[in-house]
């Protein structure tokens, strides 16, 4: 397999061989290689970003999917999905692109491992379910326990009690430190007669459909006729795009959850493309 790694300045082609052959690495101009790679069936794309899974987290992901493999779409309609995401001002960031064939996209050489970290730009917290989009809240970078408690009380609580008045709703959150703080756990315990907190496996963005809503927001920002040039304009754009996401879009994402479960089961708790 040949893999071309490209940044804003140059392209490096690595020939991976087996047996007694040794690897050959050369630096050549990207325009020289692009037509040939396309003819060979390769396409240029961002490498998939996947969590760096430990053996224990892989086990927990597998256990979660085994426990929920018989949930139907109707069951998943009772889940409210939440997450935080950061957005940067559009600019040339020199991020890596790779050339690979479609079936090679999950090859280890075509993946970029990620860890959770705060960054620049605008950070937001959001919630939605099959029934409706919830509020989107701008947050400080590195959301702390105090700020998250305010979100839980001011946003999660009214959303859950309004959308699920029969107290049959599940609230999903990931395992960020501020989500697991004792004061947050105590708050949820005090309100456990109103909704249930879903026991979520670590490092599982591929199971959370809200990740694709962040993709929708980012894609729409990138095609805006007038690009935001400061953080306030970026924040305004994010809010406007979020409120205009179609019902068909977010309902389709919730309906995809059973397939996400099957994919993680097939991967035995490992990484998936969802």
Short mmCIF file of N, CA, C and O in Angstrom, two decimals, residues 85-212:
data_model
loop_
_atom_site.label_atom_id
_atom_site.label_comp_id
_atom_site.label_asym_id
_atom_site.label_seq_id
_atom_site.Cartn_x
_atom_site.Cartn_y
_atom_site.Cartn_z
N UNK A 85 -18.42 21.07 22.11
CA UNK A 85 -17.57 21.07 20.92
C UNK A 85 -16.95 22.44 20.73
O UNK A 85 -17.54 23.46 21.10
N UNK A 86 -15.75 22.46 20.16
CA UNK A 86 -15.06 23.71 19.88
C UNK A 86 -15.03 23.98 18.39
O UNK A 86 -14.95 23.06 17.57
N UNK A 87 -15.08 25.25 18.01
CA UNK A 87 -15.03 25.66 16.61
C UNK A 87 -13.98 26.76 16.47
O UNK A 87 -13.90 27.67 17.31
N UNK A 88 -13.18 26.67 15.42
CA UNK A 88 -12.14 27.65 15.16
C UNK A 88 -12.54 28.55 14.00
O UNK A 88 -13.32 28.14 13.12
N UNK A 89 -12.01 29.75 13.98
CA UNK A 89 -12.20 30.62 12.83
C UNK A 89 -11.61 29.95 11.60
O UNK A 89 -10.53 29.34 11.67
N UNK A 90 -12.29 30.03 10.45
CA UNK A 90 -11.76 29.41 9.23
C UNK A 90 -10.40 30.00 8.88
O UNK A 90 -10.22 31.21 8.82
N UNK A 91 -9.43 29.11 8.65
CA UNK A 91 -8.10 29.56 8.25
C UNK A 91 -7.33 28.35 7.74
O UNK A 91 -7.75 27.22 7.92
N UNK A 92 -6.22 28.61 7.11
CA UNK A 92 -5.37 27.52 6.64
C UNK A 92 -4.56 27.02 7.81
O UNK A 92 -3.65 27.70 8.30
N UNK A 93 -4.89 25.81 8.28
CA UNK A 93 -4.28 25.33 9.51
C UNK A 93 -3.22 24.26 9.30
O UNK A 93 -2.66 23.75 10.26
N UNK A 94 -2.95 23.91 8.05
CA UNK A 94 -1.91 22.92 7.80
C UNK A 94 -2.23 21.54 8.31
O UNK A 94 -1.34 20.73 8.51
N UNK A 95 -3.52 21.24 8.53
CA UNK A 95 -3.88 19.91 9.01
C UNK A 95 -3.53 18.85 7.98
O UNK A 95 -3.59 19.08 6.77
N UNK A 96 -3.21 17.69 8.46
CA UNK A 96 -2.78 16.60 7.58
C UNK A 96 -3.94 16.09 6.74
O UNK A 96 -5.07 15.98 7.19
N UNK A 97 -3.64 15.78 5.47
CA UNK A 97 -4.56 15.02 4.62
C UNK A 97 -3.82 13.77 4.17
O UNK A 97 -2.58 13.74 4.13
N UNK A 98 -4.56 12.74 3.85
CA UNK A 98 -3.95 11.52 3.36
C UNK A 98 -4.60 11.10 2.05
O UNK A 98 -5.73 11.49 1.75
N UNK A 99 -3.87 10.34 1.27
CA UNK A 99 -4.43 9.70 0.07
C UNK A 99 -4.53 8.21 0.37
O UNK A 99 -3.54 7.56 0.71
N UNK A 100 -5.72 7.67 0.27
CA UNK A 100 -5.90 6.25 0.51
C UNK A 100 -7.11 5.77 -0.27
O UNK A 100 -7.95 6.55 -0.70
N UNK A 101 -7.20 4.47 -0.47
CA UNK A 101 -8.37 3.89 -1.09
C UNK A 101 -9.47 3.75 -0.05
O UNK A 101 -9.21 3.71 1.14
N UNK A 102 -10.74 3.67 -0.53
CA UNK A 102 -11.87 3.71 0.37
C UNK A 102 -11.80 2.61 1.43
O UNK A 102 -12.05 2.85 2.61
N UNK A 103 -11.40 1.41 1.04
CA UNK A 103 -11.39 0.30 1.99
C UNK A 103 -10.23 0.38 2.97
O UNK A 103 -10.17 -0.39 3.93
N UNK A 104 -9.30 1.33 2.75
CA UNK A 104 -8.15 1.47 3.63
C UNK A 104 -8.32 2.55 4.68
O UNK A 104 -7.41 2.80 5.47
N UNK A 105 -9.48 3.21 4.72
CA UNK A 105 -9.63 4.40 5.56
C UNK A 105 -9.48 4.12 7.05
O UNK A 105 -9.18 5.01 7.83
N UNK A 106 -9.70 2.86 7.48
CA UNK A 106 -9.53 2.53 8.89
C UNK A 106 -8.25 1.73 9.14
O UNK A 106 -8.04 1.19 10.22
N UNK A 107 -7.36 1.67 8.13
CA UNK A 107 -6.05 1.06 8.34
C UNK A 107 -5.30 1.90 9.38
O UNK A 107 -5.38 3.13 9.38
N UNK A 108 -4.58 1.27 10.31
CA UNK A 108 -3.89 2.04 11.35
C UNK A 108 -3.00 3.15 10.81
O UNK A 108 -2.83 4.19 11.45
N UNK A 109 -2.43 2.96 9.59
CA UNK A 109 -1.57 4.00 9.04
C UNK A 109 -2.35 5.20 8.55
O UNK A 109 -1.76 6.24 8.23
N UNK A 110 -3.67 5.10 8.50
CA UNK A 110 -4.51 6.19 7.99
C UNK A 110 -5.34 6.83 9.09
O UNK A 110 -6.31 7.54 8.80
N UNK A 111 -5.00 6.58 10.34
CA UNK A 111 -5.75 7.11 11.47
C UNK A 111 -4.92 8.12 12.25
O UNK A 111 -3.70 8.08 12.24
N UNK A 112 -5.61 9.05 12.89
CA UNK A 112 -4.97 9.99 13.79
C UNK A 112 -5.59 9.82 15.16
O UNK A 112 -6.80 9.97 15.31
N UNK A 113 -4.80 9.47 16.16
CA UNK A 113 -5.32 9.30 17.51
C UNK A 113 -5.56 10.66 18.14
O UNK A 113 -4.83 11.62 17.90
N UNK A 114 -6.61 10.74 18.96
CA UNK A 114 -6.96 12.00 19.60
C UNK A 114 -7.10 11.81 21.09
O UNK A 114 -7.38 10.71 21.57
N UNK A 115 -6.89 12.89 21.83
CA UNK A 115 -7.21 12.94 23.25
C UNK A 115 -7.99 14.21 23.49
O UNK A 115 -7.91 15.16 22.72
N UNK A 116 -8.82 14.22 24.54
CA UNK A 116 -9.61 15.40 24.83
C UNK A 116 -8.70 16.53 25.30
O UNK A 116 -7.82 16.35 26.12
N UNK A 117 -8.95 17.71 24.75
CA UNK A 117 -8.16 18.86 25.15
C UNK A 117 -8.91 20.13 24.80
O UNK A 117 -9.67 20.17 23.83
N UNK A 118 -8.71 21.16 25.58
CA UNK A 118 -9.32 22.44 25.27
C UNK A 118 -8.50 23.15 24.21
O UNK A 118 -7.32 22.92 24.05
N UNK A 119 -9.14 24.03 23.46
CA UNK A 119 -8.42 24.76 22.42
C UNK A 119 -8.97 26.15 22.27
O UNK A 119 -9.77 26.62 23.07
N UNK A 120 -8.49 26.86 21.24
CA UNK A 120 -8.95 28.21 20.97
C UNK A 120 -10.29 28.21 20.27
O UNK A 120 -10.87 27.18 19.98
N UNK A 121 -10.77 29.42 19.93
CA UNK A 121 -12.02 29.53 19.22
C UNK A 121 -13.21 29.63 20.14
O UNK A 121 -13.12 30.16 21.25
N UNK A 122 -14.33 29.10 19.69
CA UNK A 122 -15.59 29.16 20.43
C UNK A 122 -15.98 27.76 20.89
O UNK A 122 -15.98 26.82 20.09
N UNK A 123 -16.30 27.62 22.16
CA UNK A 123 -16.75 26.34 22.71
C UNK A 123 -18.23 26.44 23.04
O UNK A 123 -18.68 27.44 23.60
N UNK A 124 -18.98 25.39 22.67
CA UNK A 124 -20.42 25.37 22.96
C UNK A 124 -20.82 24.03 23.54
O UNK A 124 -20.17 23.01 23.32
N UNK A 125 -21.90 24.04 24.29
CA UNK A 125 -22.54 22.82 24.80
C UNK A 125 -23.92 22.74 24.19
O UNK A 125 -24.62 23.77 24.08
N UNK A 126 -24.34 21.54 23.77
CA UNK A 126 -25.66 21.40 23.17
C UNK A 126 -26.34 20.12 23.59
O UNK A 126 -25.71 19.19 24.12
N UNK A 127 -27.65 20.06 23.34
CA UNK A 127 -28.46 18.89 23.66
C UNK A 127 -29.55 18.76 22.61
O UNK A 127 -30.06 19.76 22.09
N UNK A 128 -29.90 17.52 22.27
CA UNK A 128 -31.02 17.29 21.37
C UNK A 128 -31.55 15.88 21.57
O UNK A 128 -30.87 15.03 22.18
N UNK A 129 -32.74 15.63 21.08
CA UNK A 129 -33.30 14.28 21.06
C UNK A 129 -34.00 14.09 19.72
O UNK A 129 -34.02 15.00 18.88
N UNK A 130 -34.58 12.93 19.53
CA UNK A 130 -35.33 12.68 18.29
C UNK A 130 -36.47 13.69 18.16
O UNK A 130 -36.84 14.07 17.05
N UNK A 131 -36.99 14.16 19.26
CA UNK A 131 -38.18 15.02 19.25
C UNK A 131 -37.87 16.47 18.91
O UNK A 131 -38.68 17.14 18.26
N UNK A 132 -36.72 16.97 19.34
CA UNK A 132 -36.44 18.39 19.14
C UNK A 132 -34.98 18.72 19.41
O UNK A 132 -34.28 17.99 20.12
N UNK A 133 -34.53 19.83 18.84
CA UNK A 133 -33.23 20.38 19.21
C UNK A 133 -33.39 21.13 20.53
O UNK A 133 -34.38 21.82 20.75
N UNK A 134 -32.40 21.02 21.40
CA UNK A 134 -32.41 21.77 22.64
C UNK A 134 -31.57 23.02 22.52
O UNK A 134 -31.13 23.40 21.42
N UNK A 135 -31.30 23.68 23.62
CA UNK A 135 -30.50 24.91 23.60
C UNK A 135 -29.04 24.63 23.29
O UNK A 135 -28.52 23.53 23.54
N UNK A 136 -28.38 25.64 22.73
CA UNK A 136 -26.94 25.61 22.51
C UNK A 136 -26.35 26.72 23.37
O UNK A 136 -26.77 27.88 23.29
N UNK A 137 -25.38 26.37 24.21
CA UNK A 137 -24.87 27.31 25.21
C UNK A 137 -23.38 27.56 24.99
O UNK A 137 -22.57 26.62 25.07
N UNK A 138 -22.98 28.81 24.72
CA UNK A 138 -21.54 29.11 24.68
C UNK A 138 -20.93 28.90 26.06
O UNK A 138 -21.54 29.25 27.07
N UNK A 139 -19.75 28.31 26.11
CA UNK A 139 -19.11 28.03 27.39
C UNK A 139 -17.67 28.53 27.37
O UNK A 139 -17.09 28.77 26.31
N UNK A 140 -17.10 28.63 28.55
CA UNK A 140 -15.68 28.92 28.64
C UNK A 140 -14.90 27.67 28.24
O UNK A 140 -15.38 26.55 28.36
N UNK A 141 -13.70 27.86 27.74
CA UNK A 141 -12.85 26.72 27.40
C UNK A 141 -12.49 25.95 28.66
O UNK A 141 -12.17 26.53 29.70
N UNK A 142 -12.56 24.63 28.57
CA UNK A 142 -12.31 23.82 29.74
C UNK A 142 -13.45 23.97 30.74
O UNK A 142 -13.25 24.45 31.85
N UNK A 143 -14.64 23.58 30.32
CA UNK A 143 -15.85 23.69 31.14
C UNK A 143 -15.60 23.11 32.54
O UNK A 143 -15.20 21.96 32.68
N UNK A 144 -15.85 23.92 33.57
CA UNK A 144 -15.61 23.44 34.93
C UNK A 144 -16.90 22.97 35.58
O UNK A 144 -17.99 23.10 35.02
N UNK A 145 -16.77 22.43 36.78
CA UNK A 145 -17.92 21.83 37.47
C UNK A 145 -19.01 22.85 37.77
O UNK A 145 -20.20 22.56 37.59
N UNK A 146 -18.62 24.03 38.20
CA UNK A 146 -19.61 25.05 38.54
C UNK A 146 -20.43 25.45 37.32
O UNK A 146 -21.67 25.54 37.38
N UNK A 147 -19.74 25.67 36.19
CA UNK A 147 -20.44 26.05 34.96
C UNK A 147 -21.33 24.91 34.48
O UNK A 147 -22.46 25.14 34.02
N UNK A 148 -20.85 23.68 34.60
CA UNK A 148 -21.65 22.55 34.14
C UNK A 148 -22.88 22.34 35.02
O UNK A 148 -23.96 21.99 34.53
N UNK A 149 -22.75 22.59 36.31
CA UNK A 149 -23.91 22.47 37.20
C UNK A 149 -24.99 23.47 36.79
O UNK A 149 -26.18 23.15 36.81
N UNK A 150 -24.59 24.66 36.39
CA UNK A 150 -25.55 25.65 35.91
C UNK A 150 -26.24 25.17 34.64
O UNK A 150 -27.46 25.34 34.48
N UNK A 151 -25.48 24.56 33.74
CA UNK A 151 -26.07 24.02 32.51
C UNK A 151 -27.07 22.92 32.83
O UNK A 151 -28.17 22.85 32.27
N UNK A 152 -26.68 22.04 33.73
CA UNK A 152 -27.56 20.93 34.11
C UNK A 152 -28.88 21.45 34.70
O UNK A 152 -29.97 20.99 34.34
N UNK A 153 -28.77 22.44 35.59
CA UNK A 153 -29.96 22.96 36.25
C UNK A 153 -30.81 23.83 35.32
O UNK A 153 -32.05 23.75 35.34
N UNK A 154 -30.16 24.64 34.49
CA UNK A 154 -30.88 25.62 33.68
C UNK A 154 -31.28 25.11 32.30
O UNK A 154 -32.20 25.66 31.69
N UNK A 155 -30.59 24.07 31.82
CA UNK A 155 -30.86 23.58 30.46
C UNK A 155 -31.30 22.12 30.42
O UNK A 155 -32.32 21.79 29.82
N UNK A 156 -30.52 21.24 31.06
CA UNK A 156 -30.86 19.82 31.03
C UNK A 156 -32.19 19.56 31.72
O UNK A 156 -33.08 18.88 31.17
N UNK A 157 -32.37 20.09 32.90
CA UNK A 157 -33.58 19.82 33.67
C UNK A 157 -34.85 20.24 32.94
O UNK A 157 -35.77 19.42 32.76
N UNK A 158 -34.96 21.50 32.48
CA UNK A 158 -36.19 21.87 31.77
C UNK A 158 -36.38 21.10 30.46
O UNK A 158 -37.52 20.80 30.07
N UNK A 159 -35.27 20.79 29.78
CA UNK A 159 -35.40 20.02 28.54
C UNK A 159 -35.98 18.64 28.83
O UNK A 159 -36.93 18.20 28.15
N UNK A 160 -35.44 17.94 29.80
CA UNK A 160 -35.88 16.58 30.10
C UNK A 160 -37.32 16.56 30.60
O UNK A 160 -38.11 15.68 30.19
N UNK A 161 -37.69 17.48 31.46
CA UNK A 161 -39.05 17.45 32.02
C UNK A 161 -40.10 17.90 31.00
O UNK A 161 -41.25 17.49 31.09
N UNK A 162 -39.68 18.70 30.02
CA UNK A 162 -40.62 19.14 28.98
C UNK A 162 -40.78 18.08 27.90
O UNK A 162 -41.90 17.76 27.49
N UNK A 163 -39.66 17.53 27.43
CA UNK A 163 -39.71 16.55 26.34
C UNK A 163 -40.17 15.19 26.83
O UNK A 163 -40.84 14.45 26.10
N UNK A 164 -39.88 14.86 28.08
CA UNK A 164 -40.24 13.55 28.64
C UNK A 164 -41.04 13.75 29.93
O UNK A 164 -40.56 13.43 31.03
N UNK A 165 -42.25 14.27 29.83
CA UNK A 165 -43.05 14.56 31.03
C UNK A 165 -43.44 13.31 31.82
O UNK A 165 -43.81 13.42 32.99
N UNK A 166 -43.34 12.14 31.18
CA UNK A 166 -43.68 10.89 31.88
C UNK A 166 -42.49 10.31 32.62
O UNK A 166 -42.57 9.17 33.12
N UNK A 167 -41.39 11.05 32.67
CA UNK A 167 -40.18 10.64 33.40
C UNK A 167 -39.54 9.38 32.82
O UNK A 167 -38.88 8.61 33.54
N UNK A 168 -39.73 9.17 31.49
CA UNK A 168 -39.17 7.99 30.85
C UNK A 168 -37.96 8.34 29.98
O UNK A 168 -37.54 7.53 29.15
N UNK A 169 -37.40 9.53 30.16
CA UNK A 169 -36.27 9.96 29.36
C UNK A 169 -34.93 9.55 29.96
O UNK A 169 -34.80 9.34 31.17
N UNK A 170 -33.94 9.41 29.07
CA UNK A 170 -32.56 9.14 29.47
C UNK A 170 -31.70 10.31 29.03
O UNK A 170 -31.79 10.77 27.89
N UNK A 171 -30.85 10.78 29.92
CA UNK A 171 -29.92 11.84 29.57
C UNK A 171 -28.55 11.25 29.35
O UNK A 171 -28.00 10.56 30.21
N UNK A 172 -27.96 11.54 28.19
CA UNK A 172 -26.62 11.05 27.85
C UNK A 172 -25.61 12.17 28.01
O UNK A 172 -25.82 13.28 27.56
N UNK A 173 -24.51 11.86 28.66
CA UNK A 173 -23.35 12.74 28.74
C UNK A 173 -22.11 11.86 28.69
O UNK A 173 -22.16 10.69 29.05
N UNK A 174 -21.00 12.42 28.22
CA UNK A 174 -19.79 11.62 28.20
C UNK A 174 -19.11 11.65 29.57
O UNK A 174 -19.70 12.11 30.56
N UNK A 175 -17.89 11.17 29.62
CA UNK A 175 -17.21 11.00 30.90
C UNK A 175 -16.17 12.08 31.19
O UNK A 175 -15.16 11.82 31.85
N UNK A 176 -16.42 13.29 30.69
CA UNK A 176 -15.54 14.41 31.01
C UNK A 176 -15.49 14.60 32.53
O UNK A 176 -16.48 14.35 33.22
N UNK A 177 -14.36 15.03 33.07
CA UNK A 177 -14.22 15.15 34.53
C UNK A 177 -15.32 15.97 35.19
O UNK A 177 -15.83 15.58 36.26
N UNK A 178 -15.71 17.08 34.59
CA UNK A 178 -16.74 17.91 35.23
C UNK A 178 -18.11 17.22 35.23
O UNK A 178 -18.96 17.51 36.08
N UNK A 179 -18.32 16.30 34.29
CA UNK A 179 -19.60 15.56 34.25
C UNK A 179 -19.68 14.54 35.38
O UNK A 179 -20.79 14.18 35.82
N UNK A 180 -18.53 14.07 35.82
CA UNK A 180 -18.50 12.99 36.81
C UNK A 180 -18.23 13.50 38.22
O UNK A 180 -18.10 12.71 39.15
N UNK A 181 -18.16 14.82 38.40
CA UNK A 181 -17.89 15.39 39.72
C UNK A 181 -19.00 14.99 40.70
O UNK A 181 -20.16 14.80 40.32
N UNK A 182 -18.65 14.90 41.98
CA UNK A 182 -19.61 14.45 42.98
C UNK A 182 -20.82 15.35 43.08
O UNK A 182 -21.95 14.87 43.23
N UNK A 183 -20.62 16.66 42.97
CA UNK A 183 -21.76 17.58 43.08
C UNK A 183 -22.74 17.39 41.92
O UNK A 183 -23.95 17.54 42.09
N UNK A 184 -22.23 17.01 40.75
CA UNK A 184 -23.09 16.73 39.59
C UNK A 184 -23.85 15.43 39.82
O UNK A 184 -25.06 15.34 39.60
N UNK A 185 -23.13 14.42 40.29
CA UNK A 185 -23.78 13.13 40.57
C UNK A 185 -24.87 13.28 41.62
O UNK A 185 -25.95 12.67 41.52
N UNK A 186 -24.61 14.10 42.64
CA UNK A 186 -25.61 14.33 43.69
C UNK A 186 -26.85 15.02 43.12
O UNK A 186 -27.97 14.70 43.51
N UNK A 187 -26.62 15.98 42.21
CA UNK A 187 -27.76 16.68 41.60
C UNK A 187 -28.63 15.70 40.83
O UNK A 187 -29.86 15.72 40.96
N UNK A 188 -28.01 14.86 40.03
CA UNK A 188 -28.77 13.88 39.25
C UNK A 188 -29.51 12.91 40.18
O UNK A 188 -30.65 12.50 39.88
N UNK A 189 -28.88 12.53 41.28
CA UNK A 189 -29.51 11.61 42.23
C UNK A 189 -30.77 12.25 42.83
O UNK A 189 -31.79 11.57 43.01
N UNK A 190 -30.72 13.54 43.07
CA UNK A 190 -31.87 14.24 43.63
C UNK A 190 -33.04 14.32 42.63
O UNK A 190 -34.19 14.51 43.03
N UNK A 191 -32.74 14.15 41.35
CA UNK A 191 -33.78 14.27 40.31
C UNK A 191 -34.00 12.95 39.57
O UNK A 191 -34.53 12.94 38.46
N UNK A 192 -33.60 11.84 40.21
CA UNK A 192 -33.71 10.57 39.51
C UNK A 192 -35.13 10.09 39.32
O UNK A 192 -35.39 9.13 38.60
N UNK A 193 -36.09 10.77 39.95
CA UNK A 193 -37.50 10.42 39.73
C UNK A 193 -38.05 11.12 38.48
O UNK A 193 -39.18 10.83 38.06
N UNK A 194 -37.25 12.00 37.87
CA UNK A 194 -37.70 12.74 36.70
C UNK A 194 -37.10 12.23 35.39
O UNK A 194 -37.74 12.30 34.34
N UNK A 195 -35.88 11.73 35.45
CA UNK A 195 -35.24 11.12 34.27
C UNK A 195 -34.04 10.32 34.75
O UNK A 195 -33.60 10.43 35.90
N UNK A 196 -33.50 9.51 33.84
CA UNK A 196 -32.39 8.61 34.17
C UNK A 196 -31.14 9.05 33.42
O UNK A 196 -31.21 9.41 32.24
N UNK A 197 -30.01 9.03 34.09
CA UNK A 197 -28.73 9.31 33.43
C UNK A 197 -28.22 8.02 32.81
O UNK A 197 -28.04 7.01 33.50
N UNK A 198 -28.01 8.03 31.50
CA UNK A 198 -27.52 6.86 30.79
C UNK A 198 -26.06 6.59 31.18
O UNK A 198 -25.24 7.50 31.18
N UNK A 199 -25.77 5.36 31.55
CA UNK A 199 -24.40 4.99 31.92
C UNK A 199 -23.57 4.84 30.64
O UNK A 199 -23.66 3.83 29.95
N UNK A 200 -22.80 5.85 30.32
CA UNK A 200 -22.15 5.96 29.01
C UNK A 200 -20.72 5.40 29.05
O UNK A 200 -19.96 5.69 29.99
N UNK A 201 -20.32 4.63 28.03
CA UNK A 201 -18.94 4.10 28.02
C UNK A 201 -17.93 5.19 27.66
O UNK A 201 -18.25 6.13 26.93
N UNK A 202 -16.71 5.09 28.16
CA UNK A 202 -15.70 6.11 27.88
C UNK A 202 -15.26 6.09 26.42
O UNK A 202 -15.36 5.07 25.74
N UNK A 203 -14.82 7.25 25.94
CA UNK A 203 -14.23 7.39 24.60
C UNK A 203 -15.13 6.81 23.51
O UNK A 203 -14.69 5.98 22.71
N UNK A 204 -16.37 7.28 23.49
CA UNK A 204 -17.34 6.72 22.54
C UNK A 204 -18.06 7.77 21.71
O UNK A 204 -19.29 7.76 21.60
N UNK A 205 -17.34 8.70 21.07
CA UNK A 205 -18.02 9.66 20.21
C UNK A 205 -18.69 9.01 19.01
O UNK A 205 -19.66 9.56 18.47
N UNK A 206 -18.20 7.84 18.60
CA UNK A 206 -18.81 7.16 17.46
C UNK A 206 -20.21 6.65 17.77
O UNK A 206 -20.99 6.36 16.85
N UNK A 207 -20.56 6.56 19.05
CA UNK A 207 -21.91 6.13 19.43
C UNK A 207 -22.86 7.31 19.62
O UNK A 207 -24.07 7.10 19.73
N UNK A 208 -22.32 8.51 19.68
CA UNK A 208 -23.13 9.69 19.99
C UNK A 208 -23.50 10.45 18.71
O UNK A 208 -22.63 11.07 18.08
N UNK A 209 -24.77 10.45 18.32
CA UNK A 209 -25.14 11.11 17.06
C UNK A 209 -24.94 12.62 17.05
O UNK A 209 -24.91 13.23 15.99
N UNK A 210 -24.79 13.25 18.21
CA UNK A 210 -24.59 14.70 18.22
C UNK A 210 -23.27 15.08 17.55
O UNK A 210 -23.12 16.21 17.06
N UNK A 211 -22.32 14.14 17.50
CA UNK A 211 -21.05 14.43 16.83
C UNK A 211 -21.28 14.85 15.39
O UNK A 211 -20.58 15.71 14.85
N UNK A 212 -22.27 14.24 14.75
CA UNK A 212 -22.56 14.58 13.35
C UNK A 212 -23.26 15.92 13.23
O UNK A 212 -23.17 16.57 12.18
#
